[in-house]
Tab-separated table of C-alpha atoms and ligand atoms in Angstrom:
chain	number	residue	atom	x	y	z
A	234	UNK	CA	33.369	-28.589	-32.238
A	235	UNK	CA	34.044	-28.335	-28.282
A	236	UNK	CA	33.393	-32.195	-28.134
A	237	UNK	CA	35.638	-32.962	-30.810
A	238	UNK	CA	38.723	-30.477	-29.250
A	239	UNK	CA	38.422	-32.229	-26.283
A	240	UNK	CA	38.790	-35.404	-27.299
A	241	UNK	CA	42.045	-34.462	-29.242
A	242	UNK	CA	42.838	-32.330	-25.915
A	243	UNK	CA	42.723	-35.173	-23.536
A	244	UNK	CA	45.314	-37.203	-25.473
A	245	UNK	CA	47.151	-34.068	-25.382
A	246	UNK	CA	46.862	-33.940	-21.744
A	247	UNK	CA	48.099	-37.424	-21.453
A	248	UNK	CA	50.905	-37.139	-24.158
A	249	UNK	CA	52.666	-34.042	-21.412
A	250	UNK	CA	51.806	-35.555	-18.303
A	251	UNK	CA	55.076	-36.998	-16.330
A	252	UNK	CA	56.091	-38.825	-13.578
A	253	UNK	CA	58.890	-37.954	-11.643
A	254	UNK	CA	60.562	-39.268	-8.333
A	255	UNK	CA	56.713	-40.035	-7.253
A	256	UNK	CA	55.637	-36.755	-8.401
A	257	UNK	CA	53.425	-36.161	-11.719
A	258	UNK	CA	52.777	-32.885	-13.564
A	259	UNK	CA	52.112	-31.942	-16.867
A	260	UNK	CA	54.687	-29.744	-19.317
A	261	UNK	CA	53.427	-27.674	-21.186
A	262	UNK	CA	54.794	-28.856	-24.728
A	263	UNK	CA	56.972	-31.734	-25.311
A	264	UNK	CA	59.178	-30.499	-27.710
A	265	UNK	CA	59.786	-26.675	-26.200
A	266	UNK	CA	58.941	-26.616	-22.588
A	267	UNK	CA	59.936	-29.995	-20.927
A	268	UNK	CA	59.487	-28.826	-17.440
A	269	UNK	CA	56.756	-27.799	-14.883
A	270	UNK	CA	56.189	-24.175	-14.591
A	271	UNK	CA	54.138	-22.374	-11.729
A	272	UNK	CA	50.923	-20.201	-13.556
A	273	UNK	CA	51.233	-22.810	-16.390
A	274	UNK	CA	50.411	-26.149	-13.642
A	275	UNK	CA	47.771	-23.799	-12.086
A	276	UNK	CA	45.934	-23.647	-15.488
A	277	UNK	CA	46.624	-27.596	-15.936
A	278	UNK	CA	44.711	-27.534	-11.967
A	279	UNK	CA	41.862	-25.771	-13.337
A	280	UNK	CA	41.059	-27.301	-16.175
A	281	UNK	CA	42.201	-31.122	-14.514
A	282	UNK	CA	39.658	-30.390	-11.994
A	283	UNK	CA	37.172	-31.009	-14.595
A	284	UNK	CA	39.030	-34.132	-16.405
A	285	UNK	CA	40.608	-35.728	-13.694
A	286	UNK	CA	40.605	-34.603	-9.715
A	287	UNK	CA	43.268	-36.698	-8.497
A	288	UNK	CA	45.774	-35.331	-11.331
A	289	UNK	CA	44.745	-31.685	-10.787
A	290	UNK	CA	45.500	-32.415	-7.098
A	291	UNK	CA	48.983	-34.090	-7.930
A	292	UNK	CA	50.137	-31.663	-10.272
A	293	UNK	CA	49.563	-28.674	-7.433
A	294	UNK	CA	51.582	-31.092	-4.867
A	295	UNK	CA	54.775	-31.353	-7.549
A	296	UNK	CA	54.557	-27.406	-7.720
A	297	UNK	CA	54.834	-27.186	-3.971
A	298	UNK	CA	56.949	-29.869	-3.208
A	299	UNK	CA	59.776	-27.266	-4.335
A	300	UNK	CA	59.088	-24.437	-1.974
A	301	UNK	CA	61.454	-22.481	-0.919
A	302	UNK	CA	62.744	-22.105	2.671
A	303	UNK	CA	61.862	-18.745	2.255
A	304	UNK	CA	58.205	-19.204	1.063
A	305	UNK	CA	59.294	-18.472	-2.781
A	306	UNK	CA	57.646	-21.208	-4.994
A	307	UNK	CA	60.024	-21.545	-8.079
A	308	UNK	CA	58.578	-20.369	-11.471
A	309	UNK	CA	60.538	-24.078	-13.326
A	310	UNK	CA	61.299	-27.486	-11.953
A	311	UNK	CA	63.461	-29.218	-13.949
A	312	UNK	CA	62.643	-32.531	-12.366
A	313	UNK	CA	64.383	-35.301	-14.220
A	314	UNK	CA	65.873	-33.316	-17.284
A	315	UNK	CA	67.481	-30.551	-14.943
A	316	UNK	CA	70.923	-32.103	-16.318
A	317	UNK	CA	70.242	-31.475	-19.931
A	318	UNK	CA	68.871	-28.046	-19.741
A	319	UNK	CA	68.291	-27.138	-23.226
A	320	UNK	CA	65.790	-24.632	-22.406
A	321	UNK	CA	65.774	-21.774	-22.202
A	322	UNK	CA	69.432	-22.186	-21.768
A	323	UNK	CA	69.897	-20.057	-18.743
A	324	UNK	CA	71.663	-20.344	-15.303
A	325	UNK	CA	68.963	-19.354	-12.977
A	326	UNK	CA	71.743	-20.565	-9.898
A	327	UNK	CA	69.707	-23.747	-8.754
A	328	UNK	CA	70.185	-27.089	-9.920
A	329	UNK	CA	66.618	-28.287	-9.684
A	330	UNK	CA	64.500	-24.931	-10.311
A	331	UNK	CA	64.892	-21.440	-11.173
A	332	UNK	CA	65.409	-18.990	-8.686
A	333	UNK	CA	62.410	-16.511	-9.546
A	334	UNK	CA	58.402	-17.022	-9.293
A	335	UNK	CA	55.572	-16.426	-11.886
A	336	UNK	CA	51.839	-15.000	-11.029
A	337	UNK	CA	50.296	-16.380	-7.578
A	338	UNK	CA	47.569	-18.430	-9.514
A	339	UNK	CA	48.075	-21.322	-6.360
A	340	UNK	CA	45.265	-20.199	-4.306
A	341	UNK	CA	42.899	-20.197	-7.051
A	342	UNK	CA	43.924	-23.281	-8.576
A	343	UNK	CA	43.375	-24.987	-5.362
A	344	UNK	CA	39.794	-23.230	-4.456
A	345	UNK	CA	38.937	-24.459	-7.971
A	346	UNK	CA	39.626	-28.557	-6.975
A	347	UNK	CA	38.055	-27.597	-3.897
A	348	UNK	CA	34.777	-26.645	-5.656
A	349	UNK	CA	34.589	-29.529	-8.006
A	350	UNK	CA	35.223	-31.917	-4.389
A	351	UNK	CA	34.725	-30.232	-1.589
A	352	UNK	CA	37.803	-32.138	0.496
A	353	UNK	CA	38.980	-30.329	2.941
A	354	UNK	CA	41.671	-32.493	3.318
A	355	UNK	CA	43.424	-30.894	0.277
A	356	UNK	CA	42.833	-27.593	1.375
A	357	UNK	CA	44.631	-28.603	4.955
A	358	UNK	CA	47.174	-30.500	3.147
A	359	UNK	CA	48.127	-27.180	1.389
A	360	UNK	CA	47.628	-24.391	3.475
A	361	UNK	CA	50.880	-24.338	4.819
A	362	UNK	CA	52.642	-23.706	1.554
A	363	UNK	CA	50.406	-21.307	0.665
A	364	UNK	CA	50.603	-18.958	3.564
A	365	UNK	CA	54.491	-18.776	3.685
A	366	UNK	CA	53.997	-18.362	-0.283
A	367	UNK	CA	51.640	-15.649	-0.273
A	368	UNK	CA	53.479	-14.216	2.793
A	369	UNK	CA	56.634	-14.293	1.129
A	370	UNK	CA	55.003	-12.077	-1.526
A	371	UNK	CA	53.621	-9.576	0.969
A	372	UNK	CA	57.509	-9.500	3.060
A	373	UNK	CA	59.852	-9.847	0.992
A	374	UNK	CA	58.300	-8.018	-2.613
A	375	UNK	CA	56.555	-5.497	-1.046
A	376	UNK	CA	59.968	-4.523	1.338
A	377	UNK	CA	58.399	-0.677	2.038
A	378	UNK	CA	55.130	-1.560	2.936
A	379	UNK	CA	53.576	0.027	-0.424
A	380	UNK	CA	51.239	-2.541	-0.927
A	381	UNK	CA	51.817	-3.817	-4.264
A	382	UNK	CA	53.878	-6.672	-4.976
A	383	UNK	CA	57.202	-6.257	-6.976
A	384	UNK	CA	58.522	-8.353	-9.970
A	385	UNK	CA	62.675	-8.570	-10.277
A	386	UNK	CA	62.475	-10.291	-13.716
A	387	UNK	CA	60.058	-9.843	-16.790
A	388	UNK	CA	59.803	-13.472	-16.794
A	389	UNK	CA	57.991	-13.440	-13.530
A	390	UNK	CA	54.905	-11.567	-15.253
A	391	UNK	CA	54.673	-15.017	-16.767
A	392	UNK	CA	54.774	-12.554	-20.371
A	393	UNK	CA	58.662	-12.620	-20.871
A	394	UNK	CA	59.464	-9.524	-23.595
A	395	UNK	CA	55.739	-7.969	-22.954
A	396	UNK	CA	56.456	-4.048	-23.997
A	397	UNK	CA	55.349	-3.228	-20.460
A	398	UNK	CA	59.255	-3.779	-19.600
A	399	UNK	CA	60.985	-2.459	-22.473
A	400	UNK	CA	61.190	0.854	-20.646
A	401	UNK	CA	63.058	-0.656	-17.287
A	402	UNK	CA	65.091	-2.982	-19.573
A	403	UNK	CA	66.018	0.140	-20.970
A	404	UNK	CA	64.623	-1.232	-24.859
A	405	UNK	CA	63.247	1.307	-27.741
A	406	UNK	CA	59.718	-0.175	-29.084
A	407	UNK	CA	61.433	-2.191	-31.484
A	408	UNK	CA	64.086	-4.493	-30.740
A	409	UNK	CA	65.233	-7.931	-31.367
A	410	UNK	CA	64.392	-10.847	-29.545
A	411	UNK	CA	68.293	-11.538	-29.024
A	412	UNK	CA	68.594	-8.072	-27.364
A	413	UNK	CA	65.768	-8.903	-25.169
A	414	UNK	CA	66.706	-11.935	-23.515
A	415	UNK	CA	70.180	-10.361	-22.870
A	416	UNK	CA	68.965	-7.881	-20.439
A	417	UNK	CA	66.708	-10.401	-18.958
A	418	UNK	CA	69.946	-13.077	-18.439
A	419	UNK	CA	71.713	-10.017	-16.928
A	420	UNK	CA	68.762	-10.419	-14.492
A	421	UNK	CA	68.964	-13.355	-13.620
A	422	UNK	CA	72.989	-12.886	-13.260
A	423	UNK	CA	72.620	-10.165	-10.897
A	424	UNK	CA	69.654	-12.239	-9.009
A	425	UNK	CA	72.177	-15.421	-8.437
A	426	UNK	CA	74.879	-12.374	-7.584
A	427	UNK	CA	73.273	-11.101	-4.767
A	428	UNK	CA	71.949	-14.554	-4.126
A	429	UNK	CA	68.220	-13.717	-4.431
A	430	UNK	CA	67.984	-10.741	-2.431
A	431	UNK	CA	64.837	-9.873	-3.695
A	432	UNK	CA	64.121	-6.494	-2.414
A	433	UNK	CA	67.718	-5.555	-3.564
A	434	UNK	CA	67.307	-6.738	-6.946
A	435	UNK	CA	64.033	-5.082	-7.440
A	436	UNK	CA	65.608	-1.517	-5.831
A	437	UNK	CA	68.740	-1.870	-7.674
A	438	UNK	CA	68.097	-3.630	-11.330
A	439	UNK	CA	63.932	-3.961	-11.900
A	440	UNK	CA	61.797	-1.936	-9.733
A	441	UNK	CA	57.842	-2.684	-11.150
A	442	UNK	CA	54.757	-3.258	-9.840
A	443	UNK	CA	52.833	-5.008	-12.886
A	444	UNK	CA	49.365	-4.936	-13.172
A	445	UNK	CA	48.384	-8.464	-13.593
A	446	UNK	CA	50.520	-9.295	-11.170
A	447	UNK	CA	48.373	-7.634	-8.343
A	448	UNK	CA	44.756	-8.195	-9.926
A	449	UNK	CA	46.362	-11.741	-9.991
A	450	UNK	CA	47.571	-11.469	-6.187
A	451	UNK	CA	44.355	-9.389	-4.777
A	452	UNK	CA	41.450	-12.266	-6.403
A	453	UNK	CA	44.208	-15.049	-4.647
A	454	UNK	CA	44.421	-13.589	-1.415
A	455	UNK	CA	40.538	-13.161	-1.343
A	456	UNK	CA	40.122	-16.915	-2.046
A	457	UNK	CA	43.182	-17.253	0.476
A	458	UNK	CA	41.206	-15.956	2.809
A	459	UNK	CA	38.101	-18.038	2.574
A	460	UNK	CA	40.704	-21.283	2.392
A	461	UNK	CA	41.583	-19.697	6.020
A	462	UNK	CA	37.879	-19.680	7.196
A	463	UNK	CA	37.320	-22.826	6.021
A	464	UNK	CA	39.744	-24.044	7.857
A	465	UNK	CA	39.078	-22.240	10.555
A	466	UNK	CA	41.763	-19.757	11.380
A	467	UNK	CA	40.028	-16.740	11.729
A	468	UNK	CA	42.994	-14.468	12.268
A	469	UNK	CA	44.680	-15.227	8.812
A	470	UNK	CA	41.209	-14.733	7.000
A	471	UNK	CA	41.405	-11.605	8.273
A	472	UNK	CA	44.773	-10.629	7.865
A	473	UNK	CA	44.628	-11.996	3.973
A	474	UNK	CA	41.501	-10.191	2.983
A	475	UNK	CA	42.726	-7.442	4.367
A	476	UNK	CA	45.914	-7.780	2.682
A	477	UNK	CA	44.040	-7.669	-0.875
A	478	UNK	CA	41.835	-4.110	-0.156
A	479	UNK	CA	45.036	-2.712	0.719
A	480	UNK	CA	46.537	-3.820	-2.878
A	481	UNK	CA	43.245	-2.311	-4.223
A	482	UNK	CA	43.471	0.545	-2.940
A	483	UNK	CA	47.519	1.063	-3.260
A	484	UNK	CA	46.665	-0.134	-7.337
A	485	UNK	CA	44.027	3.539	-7.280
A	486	UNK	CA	46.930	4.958	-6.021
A	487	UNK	CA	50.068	4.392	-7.583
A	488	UNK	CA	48.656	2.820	-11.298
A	489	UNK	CA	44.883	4.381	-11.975
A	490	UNK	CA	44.815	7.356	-14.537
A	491	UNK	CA	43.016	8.211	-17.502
A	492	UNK	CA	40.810	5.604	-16.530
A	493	UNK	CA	43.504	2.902	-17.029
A	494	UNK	CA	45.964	0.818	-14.922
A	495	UNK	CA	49.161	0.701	-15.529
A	496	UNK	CA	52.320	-0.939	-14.530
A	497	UNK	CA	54.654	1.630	-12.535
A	498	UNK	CA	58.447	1.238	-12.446
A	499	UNK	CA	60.836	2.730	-10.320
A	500	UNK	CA	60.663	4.584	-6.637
A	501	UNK	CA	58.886	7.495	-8.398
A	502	UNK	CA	55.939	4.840	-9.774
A	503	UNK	CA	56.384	6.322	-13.240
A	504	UNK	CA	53.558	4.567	-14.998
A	505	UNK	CA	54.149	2.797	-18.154
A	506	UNK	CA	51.386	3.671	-20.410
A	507	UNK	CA	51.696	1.165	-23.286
A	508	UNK	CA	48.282	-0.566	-24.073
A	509	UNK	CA	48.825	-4.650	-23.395
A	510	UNK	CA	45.797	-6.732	-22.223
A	511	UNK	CA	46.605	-5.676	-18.687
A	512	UNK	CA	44.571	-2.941	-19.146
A	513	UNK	CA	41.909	-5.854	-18.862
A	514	UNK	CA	43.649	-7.317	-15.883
A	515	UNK	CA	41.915	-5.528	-12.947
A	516	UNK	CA	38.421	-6.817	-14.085
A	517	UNK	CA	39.221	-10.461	-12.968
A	518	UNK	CA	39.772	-8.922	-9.596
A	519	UNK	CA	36.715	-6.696	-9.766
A	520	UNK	CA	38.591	-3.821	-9.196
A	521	UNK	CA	37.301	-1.410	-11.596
A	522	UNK	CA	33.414	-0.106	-10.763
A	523	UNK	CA	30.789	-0.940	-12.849
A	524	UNK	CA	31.048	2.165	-14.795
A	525	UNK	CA	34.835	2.199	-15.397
A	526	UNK	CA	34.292	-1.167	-16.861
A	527	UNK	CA	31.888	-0.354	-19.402
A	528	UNK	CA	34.521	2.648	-20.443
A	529	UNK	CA	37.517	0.292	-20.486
A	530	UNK	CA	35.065	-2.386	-22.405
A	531	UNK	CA	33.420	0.340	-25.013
A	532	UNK	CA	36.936	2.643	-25.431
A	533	UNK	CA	39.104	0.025	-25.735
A	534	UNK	CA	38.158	-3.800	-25.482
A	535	UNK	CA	35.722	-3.235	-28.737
A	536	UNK	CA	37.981	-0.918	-30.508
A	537	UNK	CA	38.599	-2.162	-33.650
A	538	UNK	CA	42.121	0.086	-34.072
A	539	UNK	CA	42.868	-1.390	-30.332
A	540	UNK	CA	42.247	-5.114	-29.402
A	541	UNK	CA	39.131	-5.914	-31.291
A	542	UNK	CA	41.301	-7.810	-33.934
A	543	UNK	CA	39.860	-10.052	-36.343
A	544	UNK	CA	41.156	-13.106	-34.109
A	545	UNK	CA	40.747	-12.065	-30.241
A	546	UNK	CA	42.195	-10.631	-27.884
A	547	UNK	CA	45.872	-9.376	-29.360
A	548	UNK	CA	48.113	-8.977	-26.002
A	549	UNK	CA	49.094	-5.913	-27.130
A	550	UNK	CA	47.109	-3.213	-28.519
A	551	UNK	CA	47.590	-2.946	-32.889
A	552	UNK	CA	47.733	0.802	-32.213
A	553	UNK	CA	51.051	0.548	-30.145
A	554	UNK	CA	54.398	1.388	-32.142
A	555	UNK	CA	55.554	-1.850	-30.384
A	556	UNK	CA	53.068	-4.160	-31.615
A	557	UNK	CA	54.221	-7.119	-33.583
A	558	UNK	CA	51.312	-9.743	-34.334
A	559	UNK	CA	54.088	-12.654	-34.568
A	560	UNK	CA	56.359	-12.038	-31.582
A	561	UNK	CA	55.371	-14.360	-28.484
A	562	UNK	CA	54.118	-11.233	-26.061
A	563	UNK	CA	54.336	-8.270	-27.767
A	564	UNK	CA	51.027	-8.840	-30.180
A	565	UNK	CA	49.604	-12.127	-30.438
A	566	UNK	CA	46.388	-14.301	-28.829
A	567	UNK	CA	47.301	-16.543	-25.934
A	568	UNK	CA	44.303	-18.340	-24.711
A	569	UNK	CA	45.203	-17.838	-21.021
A	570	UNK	CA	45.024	-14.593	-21.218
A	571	UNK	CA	41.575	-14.823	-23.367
A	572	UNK	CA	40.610	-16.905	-19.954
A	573	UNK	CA	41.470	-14.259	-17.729
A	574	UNK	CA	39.920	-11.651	-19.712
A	575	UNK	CA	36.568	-13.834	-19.981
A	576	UNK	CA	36.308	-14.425	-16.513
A	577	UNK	CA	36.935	-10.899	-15.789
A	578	UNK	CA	33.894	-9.832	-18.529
A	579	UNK	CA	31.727	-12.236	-16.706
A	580	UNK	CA	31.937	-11.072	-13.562
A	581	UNK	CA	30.565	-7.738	-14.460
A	582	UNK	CA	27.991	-9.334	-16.774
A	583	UNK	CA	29.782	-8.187	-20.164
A	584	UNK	CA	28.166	-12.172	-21.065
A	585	UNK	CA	27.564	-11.593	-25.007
A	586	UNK	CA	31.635	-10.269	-25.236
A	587	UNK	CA	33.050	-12.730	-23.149
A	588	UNK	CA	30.893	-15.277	-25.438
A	589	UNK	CA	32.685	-13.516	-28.366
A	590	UNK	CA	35.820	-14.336	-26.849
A	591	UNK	CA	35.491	-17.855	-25.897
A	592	UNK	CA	34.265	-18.559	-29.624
A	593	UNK	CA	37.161	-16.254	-31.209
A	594	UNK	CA	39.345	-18.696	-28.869
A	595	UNK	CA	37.263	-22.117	-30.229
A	596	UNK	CA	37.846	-21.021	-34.088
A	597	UNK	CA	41.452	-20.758	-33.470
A	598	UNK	CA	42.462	-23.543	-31.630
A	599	UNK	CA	40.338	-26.087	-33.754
A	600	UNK	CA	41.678	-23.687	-37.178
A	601	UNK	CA	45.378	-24.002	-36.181
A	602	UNK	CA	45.454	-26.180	-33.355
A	603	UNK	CA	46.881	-26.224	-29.341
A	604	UNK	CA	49.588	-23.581	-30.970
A	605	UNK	CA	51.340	-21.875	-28.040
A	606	UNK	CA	50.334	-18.092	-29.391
A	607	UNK	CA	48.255	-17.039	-32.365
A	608	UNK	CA	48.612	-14.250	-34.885
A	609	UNK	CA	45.695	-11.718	-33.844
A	610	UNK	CA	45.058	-10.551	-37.639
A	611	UNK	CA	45.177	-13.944	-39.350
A	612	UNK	CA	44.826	-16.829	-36.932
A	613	UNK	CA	48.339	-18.604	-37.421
A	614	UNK	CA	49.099	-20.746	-35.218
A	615	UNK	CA	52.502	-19.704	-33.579
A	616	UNK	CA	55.239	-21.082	-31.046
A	617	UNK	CA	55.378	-24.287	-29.186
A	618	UNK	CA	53.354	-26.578	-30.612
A	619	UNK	CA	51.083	-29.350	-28.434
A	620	UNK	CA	50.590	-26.633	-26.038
A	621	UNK	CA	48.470	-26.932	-22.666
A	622	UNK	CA	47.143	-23.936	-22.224
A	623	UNK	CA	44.637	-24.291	-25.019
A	624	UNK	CA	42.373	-26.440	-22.377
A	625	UNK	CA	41.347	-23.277	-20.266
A	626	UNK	CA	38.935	-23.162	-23.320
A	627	UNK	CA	37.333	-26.046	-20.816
A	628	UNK	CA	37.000	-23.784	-17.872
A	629	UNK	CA	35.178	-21.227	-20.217
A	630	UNK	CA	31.544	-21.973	-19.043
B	1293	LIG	C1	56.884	-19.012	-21.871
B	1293	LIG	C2	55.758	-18.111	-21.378
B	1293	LIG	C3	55.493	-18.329	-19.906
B	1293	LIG	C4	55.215	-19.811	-19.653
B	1293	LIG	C5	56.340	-20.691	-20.227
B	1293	LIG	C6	55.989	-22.157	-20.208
B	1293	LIG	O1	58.098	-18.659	-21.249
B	1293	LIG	O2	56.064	-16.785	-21.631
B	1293	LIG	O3	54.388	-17.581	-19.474
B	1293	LIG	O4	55.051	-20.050	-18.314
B	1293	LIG	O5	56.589	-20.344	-21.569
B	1293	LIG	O6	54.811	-22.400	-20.915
């Protein structure tokens, strides 16, 4: 079955992959997402890295060639159809990329190529993109010295009208799509308004600290840091891996209760307690002890009235008033988040349930196909169709 999905994933893989102004990068699906995003071209890394190194090392050098001046890495580059935007069909206040980022998956992505190769030319070739990127993060979203790293747009959680923000979008648990993406456009009006203050934006319009977010930034800045050893610069390994046990530590703080992290929003950290997969988040970091893994596993991963859905793992839990098993994130499968989870269950040896997980993932994709989403109850195949992420299924070893 895996042979036979990779085959038909390859051409896939081939079918997206574009070439642009001597850059090449892959889009995610031809027909609905004609661009390069950020956490989406760091999956197409990882699981290039197996298929084909020099690609996997291309598409991270297209991602970076758009850095900002400030460090910021945009979240799309338009490349050659920024002039025919059809979607989404927002002003983001750049001609060439948006103006907000998406889940620090870089490091990783690059550590990964590095493993399969072992050039440090590519790690040299990069580090300087990566430090003013992951120091933008620590500066400029992190403006009190908190130590966890602020989002300014829902989109930036890389899981656009997730529950987790209906509270600071100011949204009951049921809305409509439409009313949504209104308050996330006002966003990204008031971001281009107060052109891209980000520590303004997130005090005065969208003040959270997500949870994936910072598991995703603490297991970067720990692979950060061994990119800085490797290269020798023994402050900045230092100063990174410190950076991430402070983000651990500030996560106990500000997000931990009832066993649980949770997204916090506003200068009060009210937590948002609304069961998504982020719950499952902190485990790809390791920063939940043994024992508070086996609860979070037991309670809630293998709860059939929570996430243990016929089709695994639902993004949000069934048991929510928000959940919706058809609506992009507030209920379905996406098999990048099945990767993180997976990798997260391995590291603390859950092996048999990440198995679970990898095959729940196998059955849909070769049921319904590289779908971008999947309904958790029935195994439709939902959203963008031709869809990369499917591959991480690759990476699930
Ligand atoms: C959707 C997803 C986002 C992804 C993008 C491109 O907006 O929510 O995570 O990066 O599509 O695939």
């Amino acid at each position: 079955m895996l042979k036979k999905l990779t085959n038909e994933y390859q051409k896939l893989l081939l079918n997206n992959r574009r070439q642009t102004d001597g850059f090449s990068y892959t889009i995610p699906s031809p027909d609905t997402y004609p661009y390069q995003w950020l956490w989406d071209s760091c999956f197409h890394a990882i699981i290039l890295s197996g298929l084909n190194i020099e690609d996997a090392k291309a598409e991270i050098l297209s991602l970076l060639s758009q850095q900002f001046q400030n460090g910021m890495i945009p979240h799309m580059i338009y490349w050659e159809n920024h002039e025919k935007v059809t979607f989404p069909k927002i002003q983001w206040g750049k001609d060439v990329t948006s103006t907000i980022t998406q889940p620090p998956m870089i490091a990783y992505a690059i550590w990964q190529i590095f493993q399969k190769d072992k050039e440090v030319d590519f790690l040299k070739n990069t580090y300087r993109h990566l430090y003013h990127f992951y120091r933008y993060l620590l500066n400029e979203r992190d403006p009190h010295e908190k130590h966890l790293i602020g989002i300014m747009n829902p989109d930036e959680s890389g899981e656009d009208n997730s529950p987790r923000f209906d509270l600071p979008l100011g949204l009951p648990p049921q809305h409509t799509f439409e009313e949504n993406i209104q308050k996330r456009l006002n966003l990204v009006a008031q971001n281009i308004e107060c052109k891209f203050d980000a520590p303004f934006c997130m005090r005065n319009f969208f003040w959270v600290k997500d949870v994936p977010f910072n598991a995703i930034m603490v297991e970067n800045l720990r692979i950060l840091s061994q990119i800085a050893s490797k290269l020798d610069f023994g402050e900045d390994a230092s100063f990174f891996a410190a950076e991430a046990e402070k983000i651990v530590l500030a996560m106990r703080k500000y997000m931990f209760e009832d066993n649980l992290f949770w997204p916090t929003f506003g200068e009060n950290y009210q937590k948002i307690k609304i069961k998504t997969w982020a719950i499952f988040a902190p485990l790809f970091a390791q920063i939940l002890t043994k024992k508070e893994a086996e609860d979070l596993v037991e309670k809630h991963l293998l709860n059939p009235r929570e996430f243990w859905t016929e089709y695994k793992i639902p993004t949000v839990s069934i048991d929510e008033p928000s959940f919706d098993p058809k609506s992009l994130w507030r209920g379905p499968v996406w098999i990048g988040t099945n990767w993180f989870i997976y990798k997260g269950l391995k590291n603390y040896g859950f092996l048999e349930i990440a198995q679970q997980i990898k095959d729940s993932s196998l059955k849909l994709l070769s049921n319904s196909g590289f779908r971008e989403y999947f309904n958790p109850q029935t195994g439709e195949g939902l959203g963008a169709k031709n869809f990369t992420w499917g591959g991480l299924i690759l990476d699930m070893d």
